[in-house]
Amino acid sequence: MVHLSAAIQRIAPSATLGVSAKAAELRKAGRDIISLSVGEPDFPVPPAARDAAIRAIEEGNNHYTAVEGTPALRAAIADKFKRDNGLTYAPEDIIVSTGGKQVIFNAMLATVGEDDEVIVPAPYWVSYPEMVQLAGGTAVVLPTTVADGYRMAPDALAAAITPATRWLILNSPSNPTGAVFTAAELAAFAEVLRRHPQVWVLSDDMYEHIRYGAEGFATIAAVAPDLADRTLTVNGASKAFAMTGWRIGYAGGPRALIKAMGKAQSQMTANACAIAQAACLGALTGDMGFLAERSEVFRKRRDMVVERLRAIAGLSVAVPDGAFYVFPECAGLIGRRTPSGTVLATDEDVAGYLLEAGVAVVHGAPFGHSPAFRISYATNTASLTTAMDRIEAALAALA
Ligand SMILES: Cc1ncc(COP(=O)(O)O)c(C=O)c1O
């Protein structure tokens, strides 16, 4: 029998990737499944990224790069932070990793150990608590409710902080709820954090460019520049540039932290793929007009999905202001009976029932909030419409 480490036994595999794999398996077996489980845009890679990648291959860009990323890409990321966010980072304050996922794990591994706590507001991206636990720390989950728009009160944040708190993780726009923090809300969190100098902030801005509100994008290091020396600002190519498979994430932060993260990365993967780095450089320095166009496409899909879901009895649906997810609360479905006689006891049962009806969604539990489920609307409108028809019919059939 394989001996498993305590660290690996502490964590769960990614539920979102698990549901996507299950949907793909069922499809392969001939079932007609529409997958609304995965968080990846269905758009093509920007031409500037594709052209830069092809050029890099043709020029024989085959070699290891510096662990933290090529100087050209780190400089372009520093420019991006300045241009889009008003943040000043030198290229040495930037790290490029194999996806935002590795950036965040590097940060946890570099700073969190036994007895350390990380505050993770829920609903959260499935990987945060697991990464904290893999690093040996404890995730302190701070619940929020649909009634307060999935925003934690500054008082609740203050109450969750202990001398052992190392990080607060902020994610706006949020996966899975689509909630977006305003500058004023971030300023209120900053006010709390000023009283606790041991707490650093990881600002996960992966969905920065997918927003529907009139207000500009706010990130805490810009709202509270006095906290920049304990803030890690995370972003990447996956969601903005529809480059999930290229695996490029990056962050700006205090140099000593970036160096420690680079040290961890140097013993794991070393540099992110050289060709993908060249592609990301192409995207960051190329035309970005498509970002606003894509947000408009997502907005129309969001409006359609929210309208359809709101018409279904048993669901309660907040309107997401960003990202490409809707997170219906489904307390009204619990205890109901399916046509085959199964009683839906949990949100996992609800997701299982919807999968039988031909739609893959991810239940709320792995996001730290139940009963609910997450729908990704990053798929074409025709499939989304059929998926909504199926969900509506399946839920109407419950006794
Ligand atoms: C909130 C959030 N952060 C980070 C990531 C990591 O993205 P990637 O590793 O593809 O860059 C994701 C991906 O789903 C996400 O939803």
Short mmCIF file of C-alpha atoms and ligand atoms in Angstrom, two decimals:
data_model
loop_
_atom_site.label_atom_id
_atom_site.label_comp_id
_atom_site.label_asym_id
_atom_site.label_seq_id
_atom_site.Cartn_x
_atom_site.Cartn_y
_atom_site.Cartn_z
CA MET A 1 0.00 0.00 0.00
CA VAL A 2 1.31 3.45 -0.82
CA HIS A 3 2.27 5.49 2.21
CA LEU A 4 0.57 8.89 2.04
CA SER A 5 1.98 11.91 3.80
CA ALA A 6 0.02 13.70 6.49
CA ALA A 7 0.01 16.78 4.24
CA ILE A 8 -1.62 15.02 1.29
CA GLN A 9 -4.15 13.33 3.57
CA ARG A 10 -5.18 16.74 4.91
CA ILE A 11 -6.46 17.98 1.55
CA ALA A 12 -9.25 17.19 -0.90
CA PRO A 13 -8.77 17.03 -4.68
CA SER A 14 -10.15 19.98 -6.68
CA ALA A 15 -13.94 19.56 -6.81
CA THR A 16 -14.31 21.77 -9.88
CA LEU A 17 -11.74 19.81 -11.87
CA GLY A 18 -13.33 16.59 -10.54
CA VAL A 19 -16.82 17.50 -11.81
CA SER A 20 -15.38 18.58 -15.19
CA ALA A 21 -13.58 15.25 -15.52
CA LYS A 22 -16.76 13.36 -14.61
CA ALA A 23 -18.75 15.32 -17.23
CA ALA A 24 -16.08 14.56 -19.86
CA GLU A 25 -16.18 10.86 -18.91
CA LEU A 26 -19.98 10.70 -19.23
CA ARG A 27 -19.79 12.47 -22.59
CA LYS A 28 -17.21 9.98 -23.78
CA ALA A 29 -19.59 7.21 -22.76
CA GLY A 30 -22.19 8.74 -25.08
CA ARG A 31 -24.23 10.84 -22.62
CA ASP A 32 -25.40 14.29 -23.68
CA ILE A 33 -23.96 16.46 -20.89
CA ILE A 34 -23.58 20.25 -20.94
CA SER A 35 -20.78 21.16 -18.57
CA LEU A 36 -21.29 24.38 -16.65
CA SER A 37 -18.66 23.28 -14.18
CA VAL A 38 -15.41 24.62 -15.44
CA GLY A 39 -14.10 28.16 -15.03
CA GLU A 40 -12.66 28.86 -18.43
CA PRO A 41 -13.75 31.38 -21.03
CA ASP A 42 -14.84 29.91 -24.37
CA PHE A 43 -13.06 32.65 -26.36
CA PRO A 44 -9.99 32.28 -28.57
CA VAL A 45 -6.53 33.32 -27.40
CA PRO A 46 -5.80 36.97 -28.35
CA PRO A 47 -4.02 37.16 -31.74
CA ALA A 48 -1.10 39.05 -30.17
CA ALA A 49 -0.52 36.14 -27.76
CA ARG A 50 -0.83 33.49 -30.44
CA ASP A 51 1.55 35.35 -32.80
CA ALA A 52 4.11 35.89 -30.03
CA ALA A 53 4.00 32.18 -29.13
CA ILE A 54 4.51 31.11 -32.75
CA ARG A 55 7.40 33.55 -33.06
CA ALA A 56 8.97 32.22 -29.86
CA ILE A 57 8.79 28.65 -31.19
CA GLU A 58 10.21 29.64 -34.57
CA GLU A 59 13.03 31.57 -32.92
CA GLY A 60 13.97 28.47 -30.92
CA ASN A 61 12.94 29.82 -27.54
CA ASN A 62 13.56 26.38 -26.02
CA HIS A 63 15.48 27.13 -22.90
CA TYR A 64 14.97 27.62 -19.22
CA THR A 65 14.26 31.22 -18.35
CA ALA A 66 14.97 32.95 -15.06
CA VAL A 67 12.89 31.18 -12.37
CA GLU A 68 10.77 34.28 -11.65
CA GLY A 69 10.09 34.92 -15.35
CA THR A 70 11.78 36.60 -18.29
CA PRO A 71 12.95 40.19 -17.66
CA ALA A 72 10.74 41.37 -20.55
CA LEU A 73 7.61 39.76 -19.13
CA ARG A 74 8.29 40.96 -15.58
CA ALA A 75 8.73 44.50 -16.93
CA ALA A 76 5.47 44.24 -18.93
CA ILE A 77 3.64 43.03 -15.81
CA ALA A 78 5.05 45.95 -13.81
CA ASP A 79 3.69 48.23 -16.59
CA LYS A 80 0.31 46.48 -16.43
CA PHE A 81 0.06 47.01 -12.65
CA LYS A 82 0.92 50.70 -13.12
CA ARG A 83 -1.44 51.25 -16.06
CA ASP A 84 -4.48 49.29 -14.84
CA ASN A 85 -4.17 49.47 -11.06
CA GLY A 86 -1.98 52.47 -10.21
CA LEU A 87 0.47 50.14 -8.42
CA THR A 88 4.22 50.71 -8.56
CA TYR A 89 6.34 47.56 -8.73
CA ALA A 90 9.88 47.17 -10.05
CA PRO A 91 10.32 44.09 -12.27
CA GLU A 92 12.18 42.49 -9.33
CA ASP A 93 8.94 42.75 -7.31
CA ILE A 94 7.13 40.49 -9.82
CA ILE A 95 7.01 36.70 -10.10
CA VAL A 96 5.61 34.65 -12.97
CA SER A 97 4.41 31.12 -12.19
CA THR A 98 2.62 28.16 -13.72
CA GLY A 99 -0.85 29.65 -13.28
CA GLY A 100 -2.28 31.85 -10.56
CA LYS A 101 -2.66 28.59 -8.69
CA GLN A 102 1.09 28.18 -8.33
CA VAL A 103 1.53 31.83 -7.39
CA ILE A 104 -0.86 31.43 -4.46
CA PHE A 105 0.57 28.10 -3.39
CA ASN A 106 4.11 29.53 -3.54
CA ALA A 107 2.98 32.33 -1.23
CA MET A 108 1.42 29.92 1.27
CA LEU A 109 4.40 27.57 1.18
CA ALA A 110 6.82 30.44 1.66
CA THR A 111 5.06 31.98 4.65
CA VAL A 112 2.65 29.61 6.39
CA GLY A 113 3.51 26.81 8.79
CA GLU A 114 2.14 24.96 11.75
CA ASP A 115 0.17 27.21 14.15
CA ASP A 116 -0.35 29.84 11.43
CA GLU A 117 -3.86 30.89 10.42
CA VAL A 118 -5.16 32.25 7.13
CA ILE A 119 -8.54 33.97 6.98
CA VAL A 120 -10.59 32.79 4.02
CA PRO A 121 -13.97 34.47 3.55
CA ALA A 122 -16.61 32.00 2.29
CA PRO A 123 -17.90 31.24 -0.28
CA TYR A 124 -14.30 30.85 -1.47
CA TRP A 125 -12.38 29.52 -4.46
CA VAL A 126 -12.04 25.80 -3.73
CA SER A 127 -8.24 25.81 -3.60
CA TYR A 128 -7.54 28.41 -0.89
CA PRO A 129 -8.15 26.27 2.23
CA GLU A 130 -6.48 23.24 0.66
CA MET A 131 -3.37 25.26 -0.18
CA VAL A 132 -3.20 26.64 3.35
CA GLN A 133 -3.51 23.11 4.73
CA LEU A 134 -0.98 21.69 2.30
CA ALA A 135 1.46 24.30 3.59
CA GLY A 136 0.73 23.11 7.15
CA GLY A 137 -1.44 26.00 8.33
CA THR A 138 -5.08 26.37 9.35
CA ALA A 139 -7.72 28.01 7.19
CA VAL A 140 -10.07 30.12 9.29
CA VAL A 141 -13.27 30.33 7.30
CA LEU A 142 -15.27 33.54 7.64
CA PRO A 143 -18.83 32.89 6.46
CA THR A 144 -20.87 35.49 4.57
CA THR A 145 -24.49 35.39 3.43
CA VAL A 146 -26.46 36.11 0.30
CA ALA A 147 -28.35 38.73 2.32
CA ASP A 148 -25.17 40.81 2.74
CA GLY A 149 -24.13 40.29 -0.86
CA TYR A 150 -21.41 37.82 0.25
CA ARG A 151 -19.45 40.67 1.80
CA MET A 152 -17.96 40.25 5.25
CA ALA A 153 -18.52 43.01 7.76
CA PRO A 154 -15.30 44.73 8.90
CA ASP A 155 -16.28 43.79 12.48
CA ALA A 156 -16.44 40.11 11.52
CA LEU A 157 -12.99 40.40 9.99
CA ALA A 158 -11.65 42.06 13.13
CA ALA A 159 -13.16 39.30 15.28
CA ALA A 160 -11.52 36.55 13.17
CA ILE A 161 -7.99 37.96 13.54
CA THR A 162 -5.75 36.37 16.17
CA PRO A 163 -2.02 36.74 16.91
CA ALA A 164 -1.53 33.64 14.69
CA THR A 165 -3.19 35.20 11.62
CA ARG A 166 -0.69 35.44 8.76
CA TRP A 167 -2.93 36.29 5.81
CA LEU A 168 -6.35 37.51 4.77
CA ILE A 169 -7.33 36.29 1.30
CA LEU A 170 -9.49 38.66 -0.73
CA ASN A 171 -10.94 37.64 -4.09
CA SER A 172 -12.85 40.21 -6.11
CA PRO A 173 -14.61 39.60 -8.46
CA SER A 174 -15.30 36.41 -6.57
CA ASN A 175 -15.28 32.84 -7.71
CA PRO A 176 -17.93 31.47 -7.01
CA THR A 177 -20.35 34.34 -6.19
CA GLY A 178 -19.31 37.07 -8.63
CA ALA A 179 -19.38 39.59 -5.74
CA VAL A 180 -17.15 42.63 -6.29
CA PHE A 181 -15.69 44.78 -3.52
CA THR A 182 -15.96 48.54 -3.88
CA ALA A 183 -13.04 50.81 -3.00
CA ALA A 184 -14.98 51.92 0.10
CA GLU A 185 -15.40 48.32 1.28
CA LEU A 186 -11.69 47.64 0.77
CA ALA A 187 -10.88 50.85 2.68
CA ALA A 188 -12.96 49.55 5.60
CA PHE A 189 -11.01 46.26 5.61
CA ALA A 190 -7.76 48.25 5.43
CA GLU A 191 -8.83 50.19 8.51
CA VAL A 192 -9.10 46.90 10.43
CA LEU A 193 -5.81 45.57 9.06
CA ARG A 194 -3.91 48.69 10.16
CA ARG A 195 -4.51 47.57 13.74
CA HIS A 196 -2.94 44.15 13.02
CA PRO A 197 0.48 44.53 11.42
CA GLN A 198 1.10 40.76 11.48
CA VAL A 199 -1.64 40.18 8.88
CA TRP A 200 -0.72 40.23 5.18
CA VAL A 201 -3.23 40.46 2.37
CA LEU A 202 -3.40 38.25 -0.67
CA SER A 203 -5.54 40.04 -3.24
CA ASP A 204 -6.62 37.57 -5.92
CA ASP A 205 -7.58 39.78 -8.86
CA MET A 206 -7.86 37.02 -11.48
CA TYR A 207 -11.27 38.25 -12.69
CA GLU A 208 -10.32 41.94 -12.78
CA HIS A 209 -11.38 42.40 -16.39
CA ILE A 210 -14.73 40.62 -16.15
CA ARG A 211 -16.99 43.12 -14.42
CA TYR A 212 -20.43 44.56 -15.09
CA GLY A 213 -20.77 47.50 -12.69
CA ALA A 214 -20.12 51.14 -13.48
CA GLU A 215 -17.51 51.52 -10.74
CA GLY A 216 -13.84 51.02 -11.71
CA PHE A 217 -11.86 48.05 -10.48
CA ALA A 218 -10.45 48.42 -6.95
CA THR A 219 -7.57 46.47 -5.43
CA ILE A 220 -6.47 46.88 -1.83
CA ALA A 221 -2.81 47.84 -2.41
CA ALA A 222 -4.04 50.83 -4.45
CA VAL A 223 -6.88 51.74 -2.08
CA ALA A 224 -4.55 51.53 0.96
CA PRO A 225 -1.00 52.20 -0.30
CA ASP A 226 0.29 52.03 3.28
CA LEU A 227 -0.54 48.30 3.21
CA ALA A 228 1.30 47.65 -0.07
CA ASP A 229 4.37 46.46 1.83
CA ARG A 230 2.31 43.53 3.16
CA THR A 231 0.08 42.88 0.15
CA LEU A 232 0.55 40.34 -2.62
CA THR A 233 -1.46 41.28 -5.73
CA VAL A 234 -2.21 38.20 -7.84
CA ASN A 235 -3.38 38.14 -11.44
CA GLY A 236 -2.82 36.11 -14.58
CA ALA A 237 -3.55 35.23 -18.17
CA SER A 238 -6.12 32.45 -17.63
CA LYS A 239 -9.32 34.43 -17.32
CA ALA A 240 -8.44 37.78 -18.95
CA PHE A 241 -6.89 36.26 -22.06
CA ALA A 242 -8.78 32.93 -22.16
CA MET A 243 -5.43 31.17 -21.74
CA THR A 244 -6.26 28.65 -18.99
CA GLY A 245 -4.21 25.87 -20.58
CA TRP A 246 -1.14 28.04 -21.10
CA ARG A 247 -0.64 28.24 -17.33
CA ILE A 248 0.61 31.75 -16.68
CA GLY A 249 -0.12 33.55 -13.42
CA TYR A 250 1.80 36.37 -11.82
CA ALA A 251 1.99 38.57 -8.75
CA GLY A 252 3.50 41.79 -7.51
CA GLY A 253 4.54 42.20 -3.91
CA PRO A 254 7.27 43.04 -1.42
CA ARG A 255 10.62 41.90 -2.80
CA ALA A 256 11.53 39.66 0.14
CA LEU A 257 8.28 37.73 -0.31
CA ILE A 258 8.73 37.47 -4.08
CA LYS A 259 12.25 36.14 -3.50
CA ALA A 260 10.99 33.51 -1.04
CA MET A 261 8.28 32.47 -3.50
CA GLY A 262 10.93 32.22 -6.23
CA LYS A 263 13.04 30.03 -3.95
CA ALA A 264 10.11 27.61 -3.52
CA GLN A 265 9.43 27.65 -7.25
CA SER A 266 13.11 27.06 -8.08
CA GLN A 267 12.88 23.67 -6.34
CA MET A 268 9.51 22.72 -7.84
CA THR A 269 8.84 23.71 -11.44
CA ALA A 270 11.50 26.39 -12.02
CA ASN A 271 10.26 28.83 -14.68
CA ALA A 272 6.78 28.81 -16.21
CA CYS A 273 6.75 27.57 -19.83
CA ALA A 274 8.98 29.85 -21.94
CA ILE A 275 6.58 29.86 -24.92
CA ALA A 276 3.60 30.69 -22.70
CA GLN A 277 5.59 33.53 -21.11
CA ALA A 278 6.26 34.93 -24.59
CA ALA A 279 2.53 34.63 -25.38
CA CYS A 280 1.57 36.46 -22.18
CA LEU A 281 4.04 39.23 -23.03
CA GLY A 282 2.36 39.48 -26.46
CA ALA A 283 -1.08 39.73 -24.85
CA LEU A 284 -0.06 42.31 -22.23
CA THR A 285 1.60 44.57 -24.81
CA GLY A 286 -0.98 44.00 -27.57
CA ASP A 287 -4.46 45.36 -28.26
CA MET A 288 -6.79 44.89 -25.26
CA GLY A 289 -9.97 46.18 -26.88
CA PHE A 290 -11.44 42.68 -26.78
CA LEU A 291 -11.64 42.73 -22.97
CA ALA A 292 -14.58 45.14 -22.89
CA GLU A 293 -16.28 43.31 -25.78
CA ARG A 294 -15.98 39.99 -23.98
CA SER A 295 -17.35 41.46 -20.75
CA GLU A 296 -20.42 42.55 -22.72
CA VAL A 297 -20.91 39.01 -24.04
CA PHE A 298 -20.61 37.67 -20.49
CA ARG A 299 -23.06 40.30 -19.24
CA LYS A 300 -25.75 39.16 -21.70
CA ARG A 301 -25.24 35.53 -20.66
CA ARG A 302 -25.34 36.50 -16.99
CA ASP A 303 -28.61 38.36 -17.47
CA MET A 304 -30.17 35.40 -19.27
CA VAL A 305 -28.99 32.84 -16.70
CA VAL A 306 -30.02 34.96 -13.69
CA GLU A 307 -33.45 35.64 -15.18
CA ARG A 308 -34.05 31.96 -15.89
CA LEU A 309 -32.84 30.86 -12.44
CA ARG A 310 -34.90 33.49 -10.64
CA ALA A 311 -38.04 32.08 -12.21
CA ILE A 312 -37.40 28.68 -10.60
CA ALA A 313 -39.07 28.02 -7.24
CA GLY A 314 -36.66 26.85 -4.56
CA LEU A 315 -33.67 28.90 -5.76
CA SER A 316 -32.46 32.23 -4.44
CA VAL A 317 -30.07 34.04 -6.76
CA ALA A 318 -27.88 37.10 -6.16
CA VAL A 319 -26.93 39.06 -9.26
CA PRO A 320 -23.17 38.69 -9.78
CA ASP A 321 -21.26 41.90 -10.57
CA GLY A 322 -18.25 40.15 -12.06
CA ALA A 323 -16.50 36.89 -13.03
CA PHE A 324 -18.57 34.36 -15.00
CA TYR A 325 -20.34 32.41 -12.30
CA VAL A 326 -23.77 32.40 -10.69
CA PHE A 327 -24.17 30.80 -7.27
CA PRO A 328 -27.84 29.96 -6.62
CA GLU A 329 -28.74 29.10 -3.05
CA CYS A 330 -30.93 25.98 -3.08
CA ALA A 331 -32.30 25.49 0.47
CA GLY A 332 -35.75 25.29 -1.14
CA LEU A 333 -34.76 22.08 -2.95
CA ILE A 334 -33.50 20.20 0.08
CA GLY A 335 -35.93 17.51 1.23
CA ARG A 336 -37.67 17.36 -2.17
CA ARG A 337 -38.08 14.02 -3.99
CA THR A 338 -36.87 13.20 -7.50
CA PRO A 339 -39.12 11.26 -9.96
CA SER A 340 -37.07 8.14 -9.20
CA GLY A 341 -37.79 8.51 -5.49
CA THR A 342 -34.48 9.90 -4.18
CA VAL A 343 -34.75 12.60 -1.52
CA LEU A 344 -32.33 15.50 -2.12
CA ALA A 345 -30.57 15.78 1.24
CA THR A 346 -27.56 17.93 0.28
CA ASP A 347 -26.39 20.26 -2.46
CA GLU A 348 -24.22 17.41 -3.72
CA ASP A 349 -27.45 15.45 -4.26
CA VAL A 350 -28.88 18.44 -6.15
CA ALA A 351 -25.79 18.59 -8.40
CA GLY A 352 -25.97 14.80 -8.90
CA TYR A 353 -29.63 15.09 -9.91
CA LEU A 354 -28.86 17.90 -12.38
CA LEU A 355 -26.05 15.79 -13.84
CA GLU A 356 -28.58 13.01 -14.47
CA ALA A 357 -30.66 15.65 -16.24
CA GLY A 358 -27.67 16.44 -18.48
CA VAL A 359 -26.10 19.51 -16.83
CA ALA A 360 -22.86 19.48 -14.82
CA VAL A 361 -22.68 22.08 -12.03
CA VAL A 362 -20.51 22.14 -8.90
CA HIS A 363 -22.18 21.88 -5.50
CA GLY A 364 -21.58 24.54 -2.87
CA ALA A 365 -19.83 22.49 -0.16
CA PRO A 366 -16.30 22.67 -1.71
CA PHE A 367 -16.76 26.47 -1.89
CA GLY A 368 -17.51 26.50 1.83
CA HIS A 369 -21.18 27.44 1.48
CA SER A 370 -24.20 25.12 1.41
CA PRO A 371 -26.78 24.42 0.17
CA ALA A 372 -25.94 26.08 -3.13
CA PHE A 373 -24.34 25.28 -6.44
CA ARG A 374 -22.14 27.08 -8.94
CA ILE A 375 -22.95 27.58 -12.58
CA SER A 376 -20.22 28.79 -14.93
CA TYR A 377 -21.75 30.73 -17.83
CA ALA A 378 -18.47 30.81 -19.75
CA THR A 379 -20.02 28.76 -22.50
CA ASN A 380 -21.88 29.55 -25.71
CA THR A 381 -25.39 30.97 -25.47
CA ALA A 382 -27.09 28.08 -27.30
CA SER A 383 -25.65 25.49 -24.85
CA LEU A 384 -26.49 27.74 -21.91
CA THR A 385 -30.10 28.05 -23.08
CA THR A 386 -30.44 24.28 -23.44
CA ALA A 387 -28.82 23.82 -20.01
CA MET A 388 -31.32 26.25 -18.45
CA ASP A 389 -34.20 24.35 -20.12
CA ARG A 390 -32.90 21.13 -18.61
CA ILE A 391 -32.43 22.62 -15.13
CA GLU A 392 -35.91 24.15 -15.22
CA ALA A 393 -37.55 20.88 -16.34
CA ALA A 394 -35.61 18.77 -13.81
CA LEU A 395 -36.47 21.04 -10.89
CA ALA A 396 -40.12 21.30 -11.98
CA ALA A 397 -40.29 17.48 -11.79
CA LEU A 398 -39.42 17.39 -8.06
CA ALA A 399 -42.14 16.40 -5.65
C1 LIG B 1 -10.28 32.93 -7.89
C2 LIG B 1 -9.27 32.20 -8.66
N1 LIG B 1 -7.96 32.41 -8.40
C3 LIG B 1 -6.99 31.77 -9.05
C4 LIG B 1 -7.29 30.86 -10.04
C5 LIG B 1 -6.13 30.17 -10.72
O1 LIG B 1 -6.12 30.29 -12.07
P1 LIG B 1 -4.92 29.75 -12.96
O2 LIG B 1 -4.12 28.80 -12.14
O3 LIG B 1 -5.57 29.11 -14.13
O4 LIG B 1 -4.11 30.95 -13.35
C6 LIG B 1 -8.62 30.58 -10.36
C7 LIG B 1 -8.97 29.56 -11.36
O5 LIG B 1 -10.06 29.06 -11.45
C8 LIG B 1 -9.63 31.28 -9.66
O6 LIG B 1 -10.93 31.08 -9.93
#
